[in-house]
Structures are given as C-alpha cells and as structure tokens.
Coordinates of C-alpha atoms and ligand atoms in Angstrom, one line a residue:
X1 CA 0.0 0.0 0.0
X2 CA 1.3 3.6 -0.6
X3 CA 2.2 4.8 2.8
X4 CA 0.3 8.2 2.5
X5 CA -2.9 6.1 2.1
X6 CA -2.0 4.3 5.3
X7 CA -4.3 4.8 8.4
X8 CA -3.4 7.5 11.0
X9 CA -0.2 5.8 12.7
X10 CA 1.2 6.3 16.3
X11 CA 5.5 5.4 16.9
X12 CA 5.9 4.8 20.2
X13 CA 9.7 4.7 20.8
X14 CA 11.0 3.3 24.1
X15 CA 14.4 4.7 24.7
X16 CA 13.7 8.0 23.1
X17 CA 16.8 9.3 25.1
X18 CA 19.0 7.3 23.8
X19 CA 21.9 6.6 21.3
X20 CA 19.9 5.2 18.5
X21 CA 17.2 7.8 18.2
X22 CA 19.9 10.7 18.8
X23 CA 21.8 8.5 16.0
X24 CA 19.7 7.4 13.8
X25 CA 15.6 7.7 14.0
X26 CA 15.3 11.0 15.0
X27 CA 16.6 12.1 11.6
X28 CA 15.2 9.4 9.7
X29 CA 11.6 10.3 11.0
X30 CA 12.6 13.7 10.4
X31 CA 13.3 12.9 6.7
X32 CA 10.1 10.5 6.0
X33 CA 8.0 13.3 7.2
X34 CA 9.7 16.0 4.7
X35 CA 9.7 13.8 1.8
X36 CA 5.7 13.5 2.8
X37 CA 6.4 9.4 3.5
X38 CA 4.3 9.2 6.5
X39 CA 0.5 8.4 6.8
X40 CA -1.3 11.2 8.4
X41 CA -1.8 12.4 11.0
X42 CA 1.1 10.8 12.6
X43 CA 2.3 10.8 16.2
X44 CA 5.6 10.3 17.8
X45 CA 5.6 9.3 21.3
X46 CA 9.4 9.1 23.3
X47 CA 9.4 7.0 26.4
X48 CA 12.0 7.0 28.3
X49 CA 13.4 7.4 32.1
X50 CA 14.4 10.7 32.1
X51 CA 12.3 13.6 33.3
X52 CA 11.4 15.9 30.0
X53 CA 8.3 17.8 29.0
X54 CA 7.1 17.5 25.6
X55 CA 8.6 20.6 24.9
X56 CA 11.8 19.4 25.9
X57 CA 11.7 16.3 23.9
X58 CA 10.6 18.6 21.2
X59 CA 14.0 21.3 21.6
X60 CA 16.0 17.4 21.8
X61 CA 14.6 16.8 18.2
X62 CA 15.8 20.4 17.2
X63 CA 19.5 19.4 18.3
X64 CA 19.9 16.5 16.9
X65 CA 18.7 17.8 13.8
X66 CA 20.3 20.6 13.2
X67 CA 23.5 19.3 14.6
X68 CA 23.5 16.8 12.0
X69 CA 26.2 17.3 9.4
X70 CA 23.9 16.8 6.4
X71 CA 21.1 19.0 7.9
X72 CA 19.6 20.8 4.8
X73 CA 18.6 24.4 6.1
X74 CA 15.8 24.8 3.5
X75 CA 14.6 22.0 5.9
X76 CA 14.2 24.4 8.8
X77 CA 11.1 26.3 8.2
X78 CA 9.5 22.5 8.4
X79 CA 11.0 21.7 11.9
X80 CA 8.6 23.5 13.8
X81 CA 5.4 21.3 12.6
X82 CA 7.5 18.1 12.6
X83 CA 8.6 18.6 16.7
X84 CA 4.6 19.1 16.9
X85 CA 4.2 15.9 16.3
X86 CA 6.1 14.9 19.2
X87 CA 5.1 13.8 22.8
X88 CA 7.1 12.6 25.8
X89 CA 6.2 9.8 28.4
X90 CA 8.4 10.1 31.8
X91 CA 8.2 6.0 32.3
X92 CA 10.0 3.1 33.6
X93 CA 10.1 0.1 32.0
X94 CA 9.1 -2.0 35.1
X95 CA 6.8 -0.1 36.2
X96 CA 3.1 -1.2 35.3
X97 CA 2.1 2.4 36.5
X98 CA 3.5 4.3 33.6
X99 CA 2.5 2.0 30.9
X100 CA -1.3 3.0 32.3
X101 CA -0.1 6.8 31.7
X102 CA 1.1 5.6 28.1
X103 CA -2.3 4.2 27.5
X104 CA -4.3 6.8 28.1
X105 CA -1.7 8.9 26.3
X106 CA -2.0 6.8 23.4
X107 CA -6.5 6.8 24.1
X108 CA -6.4 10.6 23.8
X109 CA -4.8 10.5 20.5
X110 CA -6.8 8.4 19.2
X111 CA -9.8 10.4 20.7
X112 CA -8.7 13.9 18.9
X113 CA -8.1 11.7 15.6
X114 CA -11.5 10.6 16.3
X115 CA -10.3 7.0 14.8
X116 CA -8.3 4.1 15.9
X117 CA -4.8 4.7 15.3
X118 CA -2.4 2.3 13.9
X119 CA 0.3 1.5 17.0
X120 CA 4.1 0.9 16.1
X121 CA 6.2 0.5 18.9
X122 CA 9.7 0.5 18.2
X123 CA 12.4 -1.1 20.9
X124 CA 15.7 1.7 20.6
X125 CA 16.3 -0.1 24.3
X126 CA 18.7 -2.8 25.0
X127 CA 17.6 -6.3 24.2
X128 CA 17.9 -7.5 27.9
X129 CA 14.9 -5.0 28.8
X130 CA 12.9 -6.8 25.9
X131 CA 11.4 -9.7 27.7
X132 CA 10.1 -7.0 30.5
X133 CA 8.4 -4.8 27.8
X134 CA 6.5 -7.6 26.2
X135 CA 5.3 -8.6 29.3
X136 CA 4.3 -5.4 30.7
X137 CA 3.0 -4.2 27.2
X138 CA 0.4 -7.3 27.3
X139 CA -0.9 -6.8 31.3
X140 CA -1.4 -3.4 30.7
X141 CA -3.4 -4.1 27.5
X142 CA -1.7 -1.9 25.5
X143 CA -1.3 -4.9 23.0
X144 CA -4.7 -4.4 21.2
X145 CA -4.5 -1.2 19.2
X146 CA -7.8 0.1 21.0
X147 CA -10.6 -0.5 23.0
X148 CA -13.9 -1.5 21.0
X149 CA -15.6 1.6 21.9
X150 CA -13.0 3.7 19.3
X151 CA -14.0 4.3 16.0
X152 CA -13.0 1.9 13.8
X153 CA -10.9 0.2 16.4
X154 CA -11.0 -3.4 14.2
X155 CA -9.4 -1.8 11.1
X156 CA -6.0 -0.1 13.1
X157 CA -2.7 -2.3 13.2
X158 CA -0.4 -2.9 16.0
X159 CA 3.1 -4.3 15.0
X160 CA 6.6 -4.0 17.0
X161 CA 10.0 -3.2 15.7
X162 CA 12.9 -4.8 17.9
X163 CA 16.5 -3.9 17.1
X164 CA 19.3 -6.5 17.1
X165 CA 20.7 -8.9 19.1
X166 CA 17.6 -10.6 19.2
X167 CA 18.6 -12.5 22.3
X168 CA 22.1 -13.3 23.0
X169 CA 22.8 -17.2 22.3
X170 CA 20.2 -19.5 20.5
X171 CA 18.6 -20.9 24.4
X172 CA 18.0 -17.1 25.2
X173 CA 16.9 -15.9 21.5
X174 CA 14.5 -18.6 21.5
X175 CA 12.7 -18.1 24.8
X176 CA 12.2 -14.6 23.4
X177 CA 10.8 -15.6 20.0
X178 CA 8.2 -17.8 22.2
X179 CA 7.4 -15.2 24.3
X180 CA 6.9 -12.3 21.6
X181 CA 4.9 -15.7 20.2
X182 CA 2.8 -15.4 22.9
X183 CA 1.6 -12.1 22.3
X184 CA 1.9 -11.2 18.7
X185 CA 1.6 -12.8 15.1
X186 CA 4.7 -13.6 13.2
X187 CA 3.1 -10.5 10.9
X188 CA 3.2 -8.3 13.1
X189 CA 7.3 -8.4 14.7
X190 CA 9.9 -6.5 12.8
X191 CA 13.1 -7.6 13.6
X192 CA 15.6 -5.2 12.4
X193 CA 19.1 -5.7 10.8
X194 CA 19.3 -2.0 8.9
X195 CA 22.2 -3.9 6.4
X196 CA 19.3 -5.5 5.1
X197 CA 18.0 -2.0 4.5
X198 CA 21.1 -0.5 2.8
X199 CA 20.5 0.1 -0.7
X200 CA 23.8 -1.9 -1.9
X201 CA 22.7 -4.1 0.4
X202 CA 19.1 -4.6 -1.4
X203 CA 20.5 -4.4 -4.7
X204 CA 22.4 -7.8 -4.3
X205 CA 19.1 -9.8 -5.2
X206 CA 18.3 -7.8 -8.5
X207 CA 22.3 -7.7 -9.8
X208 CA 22.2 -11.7 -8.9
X209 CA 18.8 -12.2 -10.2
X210 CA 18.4 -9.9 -13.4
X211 CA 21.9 -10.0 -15.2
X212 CA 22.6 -13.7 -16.8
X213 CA 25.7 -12.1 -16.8
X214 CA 26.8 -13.1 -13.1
X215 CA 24.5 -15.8 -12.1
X216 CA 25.3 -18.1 -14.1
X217 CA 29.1 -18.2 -12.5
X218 CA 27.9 -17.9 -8.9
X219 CA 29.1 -21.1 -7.7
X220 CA 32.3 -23.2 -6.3
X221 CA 33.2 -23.9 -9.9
X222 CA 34.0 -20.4 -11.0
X223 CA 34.0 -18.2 -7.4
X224 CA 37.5 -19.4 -5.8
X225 CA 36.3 -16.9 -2.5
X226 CA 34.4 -13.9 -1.0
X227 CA 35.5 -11.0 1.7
X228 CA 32.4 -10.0 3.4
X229 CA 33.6 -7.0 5.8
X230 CA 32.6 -3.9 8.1
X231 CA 35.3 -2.2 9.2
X232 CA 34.7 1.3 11.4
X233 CA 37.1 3.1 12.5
X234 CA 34.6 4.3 15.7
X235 CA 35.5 2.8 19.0
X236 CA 32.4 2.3 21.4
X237 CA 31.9 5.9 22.6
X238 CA 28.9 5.3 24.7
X239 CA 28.1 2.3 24.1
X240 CA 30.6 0.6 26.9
X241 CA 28.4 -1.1 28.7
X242 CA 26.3 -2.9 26.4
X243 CA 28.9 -3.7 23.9
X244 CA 31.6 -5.1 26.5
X245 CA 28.7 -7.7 27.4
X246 CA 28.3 -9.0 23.6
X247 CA 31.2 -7.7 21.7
X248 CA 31.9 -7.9 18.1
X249 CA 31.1 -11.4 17.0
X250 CA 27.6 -10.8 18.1
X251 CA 27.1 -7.6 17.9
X252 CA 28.0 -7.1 13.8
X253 CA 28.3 -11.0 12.8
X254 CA 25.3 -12.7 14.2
X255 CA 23.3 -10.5 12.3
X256 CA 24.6 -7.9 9.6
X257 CA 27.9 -10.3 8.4
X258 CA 25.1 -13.5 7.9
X259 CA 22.4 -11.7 6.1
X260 CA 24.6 -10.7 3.5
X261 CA 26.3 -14.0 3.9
X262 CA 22.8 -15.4 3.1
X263 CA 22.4 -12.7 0.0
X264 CA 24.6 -14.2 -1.5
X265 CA 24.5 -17.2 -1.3
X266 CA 20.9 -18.1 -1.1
X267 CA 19.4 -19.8 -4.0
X268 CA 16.9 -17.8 -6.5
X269 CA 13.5 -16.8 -4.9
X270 CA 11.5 -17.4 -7.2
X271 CA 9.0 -14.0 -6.4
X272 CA 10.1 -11.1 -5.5
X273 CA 7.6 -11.6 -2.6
X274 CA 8.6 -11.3 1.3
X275 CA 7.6 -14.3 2.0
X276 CA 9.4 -16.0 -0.6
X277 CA 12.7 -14.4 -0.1
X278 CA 13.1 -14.3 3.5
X279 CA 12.5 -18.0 3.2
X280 CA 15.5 -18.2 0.5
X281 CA 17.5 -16.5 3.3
X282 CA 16.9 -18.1 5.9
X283 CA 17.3 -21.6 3.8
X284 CA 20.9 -21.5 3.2
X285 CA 22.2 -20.3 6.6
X286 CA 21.9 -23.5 8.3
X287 CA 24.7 -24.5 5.7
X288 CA 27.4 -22.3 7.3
X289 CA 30.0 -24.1 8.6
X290 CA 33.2 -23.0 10.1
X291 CA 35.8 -23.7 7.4
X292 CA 38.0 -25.9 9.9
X293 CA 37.4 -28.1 13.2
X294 CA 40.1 -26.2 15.2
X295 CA 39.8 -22.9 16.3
X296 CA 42.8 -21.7 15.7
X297 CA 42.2 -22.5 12.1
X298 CA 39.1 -20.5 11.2
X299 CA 38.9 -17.5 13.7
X300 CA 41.2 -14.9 14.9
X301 CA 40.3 -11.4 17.4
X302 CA 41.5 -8.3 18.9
X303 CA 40.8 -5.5 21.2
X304 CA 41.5 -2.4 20.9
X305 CA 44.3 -0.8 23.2
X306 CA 42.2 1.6 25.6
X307 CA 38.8 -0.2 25.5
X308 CA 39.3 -1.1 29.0
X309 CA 39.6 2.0 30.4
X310 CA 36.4 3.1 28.3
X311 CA 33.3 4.1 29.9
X312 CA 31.3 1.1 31.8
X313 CA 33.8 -1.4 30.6
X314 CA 35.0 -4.0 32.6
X315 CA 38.8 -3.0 33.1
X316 CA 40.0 -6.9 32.6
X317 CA 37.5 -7.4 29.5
X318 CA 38.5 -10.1 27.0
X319 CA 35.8 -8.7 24.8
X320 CA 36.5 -8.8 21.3
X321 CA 36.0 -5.4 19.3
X322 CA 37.7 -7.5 16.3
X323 CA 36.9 -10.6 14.5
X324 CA 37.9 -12.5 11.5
X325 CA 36.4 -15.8 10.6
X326 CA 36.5 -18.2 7.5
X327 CA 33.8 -20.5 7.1
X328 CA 32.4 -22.1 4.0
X329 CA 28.8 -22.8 2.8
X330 CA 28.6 -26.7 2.9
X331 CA 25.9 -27.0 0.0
X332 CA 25.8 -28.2 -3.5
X333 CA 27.0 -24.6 -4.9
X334 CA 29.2 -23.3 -3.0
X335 CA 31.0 -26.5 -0.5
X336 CA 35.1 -25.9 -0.6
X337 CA 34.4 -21.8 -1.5
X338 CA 35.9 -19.8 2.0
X339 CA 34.2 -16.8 3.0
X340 CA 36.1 -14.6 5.1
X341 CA 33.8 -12.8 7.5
X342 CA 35.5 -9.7 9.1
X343 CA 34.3 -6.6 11.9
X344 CA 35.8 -4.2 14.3
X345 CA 36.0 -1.0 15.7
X346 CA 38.8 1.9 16.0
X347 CA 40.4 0.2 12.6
X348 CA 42.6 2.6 10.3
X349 CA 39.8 2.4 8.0
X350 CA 35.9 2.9 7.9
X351 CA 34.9 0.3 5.0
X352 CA 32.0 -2.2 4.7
X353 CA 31.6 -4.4 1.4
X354 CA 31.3 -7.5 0.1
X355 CA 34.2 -9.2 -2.4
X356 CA 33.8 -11.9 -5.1
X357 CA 36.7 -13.5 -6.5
X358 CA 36.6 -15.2 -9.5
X359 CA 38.6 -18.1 -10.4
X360 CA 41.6 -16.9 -13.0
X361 CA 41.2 -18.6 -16.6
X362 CA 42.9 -22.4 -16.8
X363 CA 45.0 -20.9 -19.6
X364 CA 45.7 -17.5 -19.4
X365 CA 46.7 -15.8 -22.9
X366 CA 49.0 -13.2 -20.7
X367 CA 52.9 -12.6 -20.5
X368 CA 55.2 -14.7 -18.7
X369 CA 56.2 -11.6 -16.6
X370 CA 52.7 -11.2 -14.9
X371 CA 52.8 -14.3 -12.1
X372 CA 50.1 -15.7 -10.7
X373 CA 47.0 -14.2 -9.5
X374 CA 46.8 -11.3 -11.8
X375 CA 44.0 -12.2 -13.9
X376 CA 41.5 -12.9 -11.5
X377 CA 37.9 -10.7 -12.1
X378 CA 36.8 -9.0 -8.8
X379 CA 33.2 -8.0 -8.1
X380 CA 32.9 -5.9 -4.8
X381 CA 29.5 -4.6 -3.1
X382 CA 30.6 -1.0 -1.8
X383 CA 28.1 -0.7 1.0
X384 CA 30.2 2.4 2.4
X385 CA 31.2 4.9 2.0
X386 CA 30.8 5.6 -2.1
X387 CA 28.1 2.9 -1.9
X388 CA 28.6 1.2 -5.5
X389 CA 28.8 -1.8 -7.3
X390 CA 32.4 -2.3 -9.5
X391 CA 33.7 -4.6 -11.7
X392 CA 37.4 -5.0 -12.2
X393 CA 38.5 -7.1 -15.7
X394 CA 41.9 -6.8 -17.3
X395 CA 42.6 -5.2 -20.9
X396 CA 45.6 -5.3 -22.7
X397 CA 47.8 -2.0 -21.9
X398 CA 47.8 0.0 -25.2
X399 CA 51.1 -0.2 -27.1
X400 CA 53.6 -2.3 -29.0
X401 CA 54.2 -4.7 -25.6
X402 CA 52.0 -7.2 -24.3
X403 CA 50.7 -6.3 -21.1
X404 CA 47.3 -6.5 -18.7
X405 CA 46.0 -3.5 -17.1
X406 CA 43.5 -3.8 -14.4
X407 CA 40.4 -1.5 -15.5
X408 CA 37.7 -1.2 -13.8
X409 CA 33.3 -0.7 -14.7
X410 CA 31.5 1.0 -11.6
X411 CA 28.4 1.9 -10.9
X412 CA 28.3 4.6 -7.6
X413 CA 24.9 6.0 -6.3
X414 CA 26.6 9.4 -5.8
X415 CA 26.9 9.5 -9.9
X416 CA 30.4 10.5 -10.6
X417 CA 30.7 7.5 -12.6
X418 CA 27.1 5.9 -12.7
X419 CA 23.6 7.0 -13.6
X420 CA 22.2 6.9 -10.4
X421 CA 22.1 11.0 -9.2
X422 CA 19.0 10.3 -6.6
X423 CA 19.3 10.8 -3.4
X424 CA 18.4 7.1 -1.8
X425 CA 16.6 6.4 1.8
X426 CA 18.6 5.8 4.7
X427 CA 18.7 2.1 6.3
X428 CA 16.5 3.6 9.2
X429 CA 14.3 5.7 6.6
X430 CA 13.7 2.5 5.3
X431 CA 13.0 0.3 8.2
X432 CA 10.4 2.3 9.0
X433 CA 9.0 2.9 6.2
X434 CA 8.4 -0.9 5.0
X435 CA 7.1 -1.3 8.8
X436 CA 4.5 1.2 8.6
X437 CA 3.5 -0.4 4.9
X438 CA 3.5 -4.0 6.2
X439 CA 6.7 -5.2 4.1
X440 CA 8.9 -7.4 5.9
X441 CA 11.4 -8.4 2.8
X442 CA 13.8 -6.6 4.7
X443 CA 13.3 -7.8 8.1
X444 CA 14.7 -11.4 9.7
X445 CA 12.0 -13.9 10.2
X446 CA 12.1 -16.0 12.8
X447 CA 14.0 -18.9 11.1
X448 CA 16.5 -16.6 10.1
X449 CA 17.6 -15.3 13.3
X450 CA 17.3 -19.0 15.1
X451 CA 19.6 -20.5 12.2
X452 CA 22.5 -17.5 12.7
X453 CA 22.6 -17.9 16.3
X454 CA 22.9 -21.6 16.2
X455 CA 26.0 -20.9 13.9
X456 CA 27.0 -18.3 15.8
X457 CA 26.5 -19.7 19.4
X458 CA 29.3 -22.3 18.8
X459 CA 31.5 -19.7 17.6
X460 CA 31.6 -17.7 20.2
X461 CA 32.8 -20.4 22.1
X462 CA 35.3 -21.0 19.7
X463 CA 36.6 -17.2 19.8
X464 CA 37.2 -17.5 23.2
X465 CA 39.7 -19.8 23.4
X466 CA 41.7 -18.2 20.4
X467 CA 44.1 -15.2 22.0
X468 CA 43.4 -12.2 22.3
X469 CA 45.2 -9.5 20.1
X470 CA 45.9 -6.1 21.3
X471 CA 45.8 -3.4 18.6
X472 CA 47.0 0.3 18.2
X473 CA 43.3 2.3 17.3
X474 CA 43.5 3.2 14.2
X475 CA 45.2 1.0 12.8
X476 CA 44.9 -2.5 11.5
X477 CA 45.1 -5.8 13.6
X478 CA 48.0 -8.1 12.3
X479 CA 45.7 -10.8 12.5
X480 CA 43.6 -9.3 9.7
X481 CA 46.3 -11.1 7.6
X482 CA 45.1 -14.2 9.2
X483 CA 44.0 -17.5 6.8
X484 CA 44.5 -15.7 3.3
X485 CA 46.0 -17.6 1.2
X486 CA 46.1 -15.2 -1.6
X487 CA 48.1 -12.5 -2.2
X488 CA 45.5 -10.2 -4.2
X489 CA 46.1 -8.1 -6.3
X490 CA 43.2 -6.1 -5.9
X491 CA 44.5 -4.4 -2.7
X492 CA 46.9 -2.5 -5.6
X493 CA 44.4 -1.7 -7.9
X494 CA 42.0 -0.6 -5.1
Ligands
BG6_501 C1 24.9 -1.6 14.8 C2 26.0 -2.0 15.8 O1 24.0 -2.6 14.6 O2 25.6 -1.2 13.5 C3 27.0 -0.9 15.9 O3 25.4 -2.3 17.0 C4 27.6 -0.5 14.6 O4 28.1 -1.3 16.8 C5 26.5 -0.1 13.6 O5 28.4 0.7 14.8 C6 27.0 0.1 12.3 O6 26.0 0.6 11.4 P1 26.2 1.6 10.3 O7 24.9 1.7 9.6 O8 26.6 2.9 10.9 O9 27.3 1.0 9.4

C-alpha cells in the first residue's frame, strides 16, 4: 500500500533518550515526514526514564537535527510542525504504573483523531529490557490497538520493531521468540538488521537475479572466494556497557555479516515476494559451517588498546571489538568456497563491502612476466562509504608490448561514474518505512535469526579460546592477515 494512504499511525519509541534515536531515528523520521512518507496524522511518542516535558523532547529533536552534518537548512522552516508531532512519556520500563499513563496517552490520541490509530512501537532499548516490555505491554493491555468503543478500532494495526541482538545465544533468542509468540503474530514483529535495508545491500538480489551475466558463475566452480567486511574506524563511545557484554562477533556478525552472507548465497527466490525471499535466506544459513574443526584454524580477534579504560567497561575485559572468521557454505554450490567474514571497531579504515573472487582462466593468454593471480575478475558490493557496485577485468595495456592493465566498470549511487544521481533512503528511513506499509522483505524472520545464532553460538565459544590481540586504534590488527592464502592483487588496484 502507498504509505500516504495508510491509516493514522502512532510510533511509540522506548528509549527516546538514547543513542539510536539521537543516531539514527530522530533524523530518519525527520526525513520521512519532509519527503511527505508518512501516513497522516502521525504521532511520535518518546518513552523513556528521564524527566522531560514534551517541549523538551521537542527542543531534543531540534538538536539532533540541526546538529547533524547533512542537515539541509531549506529543511528548517519545516521543523517547527515536525517537533509538533512529538510527545514525551516520563516511564519506567518496570513499572506497570506508567504503561497505564502511556495508555491513556495513546486513548487521547486516538480520541482527537477521532479514529483508531495504527500502534508501532519501536524497541531503541537494550535487548535485555525486551522480555520485560513484552510482558508489561500485554498486562497493561496496550497490545490491542484500542478499546472497541473507538472508532474503527478493528481496522487499526499494531506491530513491533525490535532492534538486534535478538537474544544473545540460541537458548535465550529462542525463549524470546516464544514469548513475543505469545503475544503477537509472526506478521506483526519487525526484527531489524538496517544492512538488510542498505541500498547496496538490497540491490544484491536484483544484480544476482536480473543480469545472466553473473548468475550463471555464482558457484564453487567459478568463485575461488568472498570478503564480506565492516570495518569502522569508531570505538564504542557510549556504548561501553552494552557492547563489552556482547562484543563484536555478536554484535556485527550474528546479524549484519550472515544476512549478507545469506544474500549471497541463497538460491533464487522465485518471487520477489517477502515471504518468498526471507525463506530463500533463511534456507541457506543452516549451511554455514566453520571452514575448519580447530579454532585456531578459522577464527582470529583483537581488542583495541584503551577499551578497558572506556566508559562502563569492565577494566579486565577479554571482549572482542575484532573478529575475522573463515567458514564455508557446505551446500551443493558453493561446498570448498571460504568466505572470510571480518568486523571491528577503531580500525585505520571505515569500510564495509562484500568481495567476489573469481577463479583466474585455466589458460591464461598473458605474458610470462605477470605471475600468478593477476587475472583474476573481482566484483565488490561497496556498502560504504561511495556505496557502489564495481567490476574489475583486465585489458591489454595499449602499445607495442603485451601487457594487462586492471580496468575497472562502476556503478556509484553518488553518480560521478554511474547514472544513479538520486538521493536514496537511509537504512532507518527504510526500516520504517516498509514497517509502517507491512513489508517485511527486509526484516529477519524468525528462522533466520534462530539458524544464525545456532551458527553463531558455537563460535563464540570457539573465539574465546583463540588469543586475544591487542591493537593500536586506528590501525589494523595483524591478525587481519590471518588464513588468506592469496596474495591479491586487488589491494593494488583498489
Ligand atoms: C549496529 C551496531 O548494529 O551497527 C554498531 O550495534 C555499529 O556497533 C552499527 O556501529 C554500524 O551501522 P552503520 O549503519 O553505521 O554502518
């Protein structure tokens, strides 16, 4: 449905003080609503501990707004009517009390819309308060979008959005699925991973699926491996305490590094339906395997030098804020291919991307002088920054001598060397967006998120009995080195 035709919508956003609204929602909101993407009338409503008027929350908004680097001052005159769509709720999680005060919060919008309202409530919290919420949510009744004596009450939605980790090893993320199973349809949870909602990201089905092109070498017999990376070169800031209890395996690999793991190498879905593609996804994930038996064979990590003395972190913390593993995808089209899955913070670069190798020709028509490895064709997935899509062949250098030039076909989104000039919605934009519309293509299903973490749960284990590396911020981890065989010659091109 076209989201301007959608019903009058409510977001009710527990942790509205926190780092992923001040981030990330409060300026993708902000840019839905200028763009005229959201139904109307809409509401926002912040919950959150700390003692704020609406106007308050409203002058937050402001800040983060206009603080933001991209802000677009022909925006401002539009500010004023977006922060009047905002309202605060002083609450605390475990208290039944205030989710009564959200309800009849939530009852008097409805009243002065003089209609049920759709209700989206959106988790920005950390996933150990999730079990709490649901529960309180559901004996406080504020899991039925109304009360039958509203307008309309029947033909209003009620759906939640839950960020990532979605529990934190495959016992604990499956008592939470049954319990959000207890209280709301598979239809109506949105499990978030925003790489799913990065427009590379999303273009890896259609550049599989539409050009004959690639798909017809996608397999063991012609890929000879893949790089699928995230590299930032942000340490955890704020984030201390919630990080140091996960780290980096589970914080960027049980979720972002495995769905694009599973883009590419999930079979075609047949429809370019949601139902039929998160099933394609979630198919091929129970094939991951770690590439060897032994530990010290197939994962490697590190840890920044200060992120003990950061904020809320324990000071002896063998957290991992790196990781590198190699595993392979022990199916019919991809078995013996390793894929090199790779994350961490404070590195000397800010990079995420995905990297097809393709094997090099059986007889190469190229001079003796060239050595090995010079002919293979690289495809990378840019995802940032310079999100992209490039293609690197070899040509024959121009001149009377025989020689192979790398050359390269791109396609960028910011159109120096593309088409593509448009300005594209953020992850977050997007997220919300397809929630309020009812699209979950871009959201894990359950089966998705129990396969990684059965993967990933193992793993963990593993990583924790491989040392621990100490790196400089800023710069690179030796052990990023770690398990490549290949000496490619893309890092010179590139
Ligand atoms: C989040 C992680 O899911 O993704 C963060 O919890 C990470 O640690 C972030 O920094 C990266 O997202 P993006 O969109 O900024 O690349």
């Amino acid at each position: 449905m076209e989201i301007k035709k959608e019903r009058p919508t409510v977001l009710v956003v527990f942790g509205a003080t926190g780092d992923l609204f001040k981030k990330k929602l409060a300026k993708a909101i902000f840019d839905l609503y200028a763009a005229g993407n959201l139904p109307r009338p809409f509401r926002i409503v912040g919950f959150s501990r700390k003692p704020l008027s609406h106007d308050d929350f409203r002058a937050n908004i402001r800040e983060i707004l206009t603080a933001d680097k991209s802000f677009d001052a022909l925006r401002a005159d539009i500010i004023d009517s977006f922060t009047r769509l905002a309202y605060y709720q002083k609450g605390d999680i475990t208290d039944l009390g205030t989710y009564a005060k959200l309800g009849e919060t939530l009852e008097k919008m409805d009243r002065e819309a003089n209609v049920c309202m759709n209700k989206l409530f959106y988790l920005a919290v950390s996933p150990l308060h999730y079990k709490t919420i649901f529960e309180n949510l559901s004996k406080s009744g504020l899991t039925i979008p109304c009360a039958p004596t509203v307008p309309e009450h029947s033909m209003a939605w009620y759906r939640v959005l839950v960020e990532k980790p979605f529990g934190s090893d495959e016992t604990e993320a499956m008592n939470l699925d049954k319990l959000l199973g207890r209280f709301f349809k598979e239809e109506q949870i949105y499990r978030i991973d925003h790489y799913l909602a990065k427009e590379t990201i999303q273009n890896i089905l259609t550049f599989r699926f539409s050009n004959t092109l690639f798909e017809s070498l996608w397999n063991k017999e012609n890929i000879s491996r893949v790089e699928i990376k995230i590299l930032e070169s942000t340490n955890v800031s704020a984030r201390g305490s919630f990080y140091d209890s996960i780290g980096a395996l589970k914080d960027m690999g049980q979720s972002h590094i495995l769905s694009m793991l599973a883009l590419i190498t999930m079979e075609n879905p047949g429809a370019l339906s949601p139902d039929a593609i998160r099933k394609a996804r979630a198919k091929v994930v129970p094939f991951i395997k770690p590439y060897d038996k032994r530990p010290d064979k197939y994962v490697v990590r590190g840890q920044y030098e200060g992120y003990v003395a950061e904020s809320a972190v324990n000071p002896v913390s063998q957290t991992e804020t790196y990781f590198k593993i190699k595993v392979k995808v022990a199916n019919k089209r991809w078995r013996s291919v390793p894929f090199y899955l790779e994350s961490g913070k404070a590195l000397g670069e800010a990079k995420s991307e995905i990297i097809i190798y393709f094997k090099e020709p059986k007889t190469c028509i190229c001079p003796p002088s060239i050595g090995n490895h010079t002919h293979e064709n690289i495809l990378t997935f840019r995802i940032q920054p310079n999100e992209g899509i490039t293609v690197l062949f070899w040509a024959k250098n121009s001149g009377f001598d025989f020689g192979l030039d790398a050359k390269q076909l791109s396609f960028l989104y910011n159109g120096k060397e593309g088409f593509e000039t448009r300005k594209f919605p953020d992850a977050y934009e997007r997220v919300l967006y397809d929630c309020i519309r009812g699209d979950q293509t871009l959201f894990s299903s359950t089966d998705e998120v129990m396969a990684q973490w059965k993967f990933i749960t193992p793993v963990v284990r593993d990583l924790s009995s491989v040392p621990l590396v100490i790196y400089k911020q800023g710069e690179n981890p030796e052990v990023r080195g770690a398990f490549s065989e290949y000496d490619s010659e893309y890092q010179n091109v590139n």
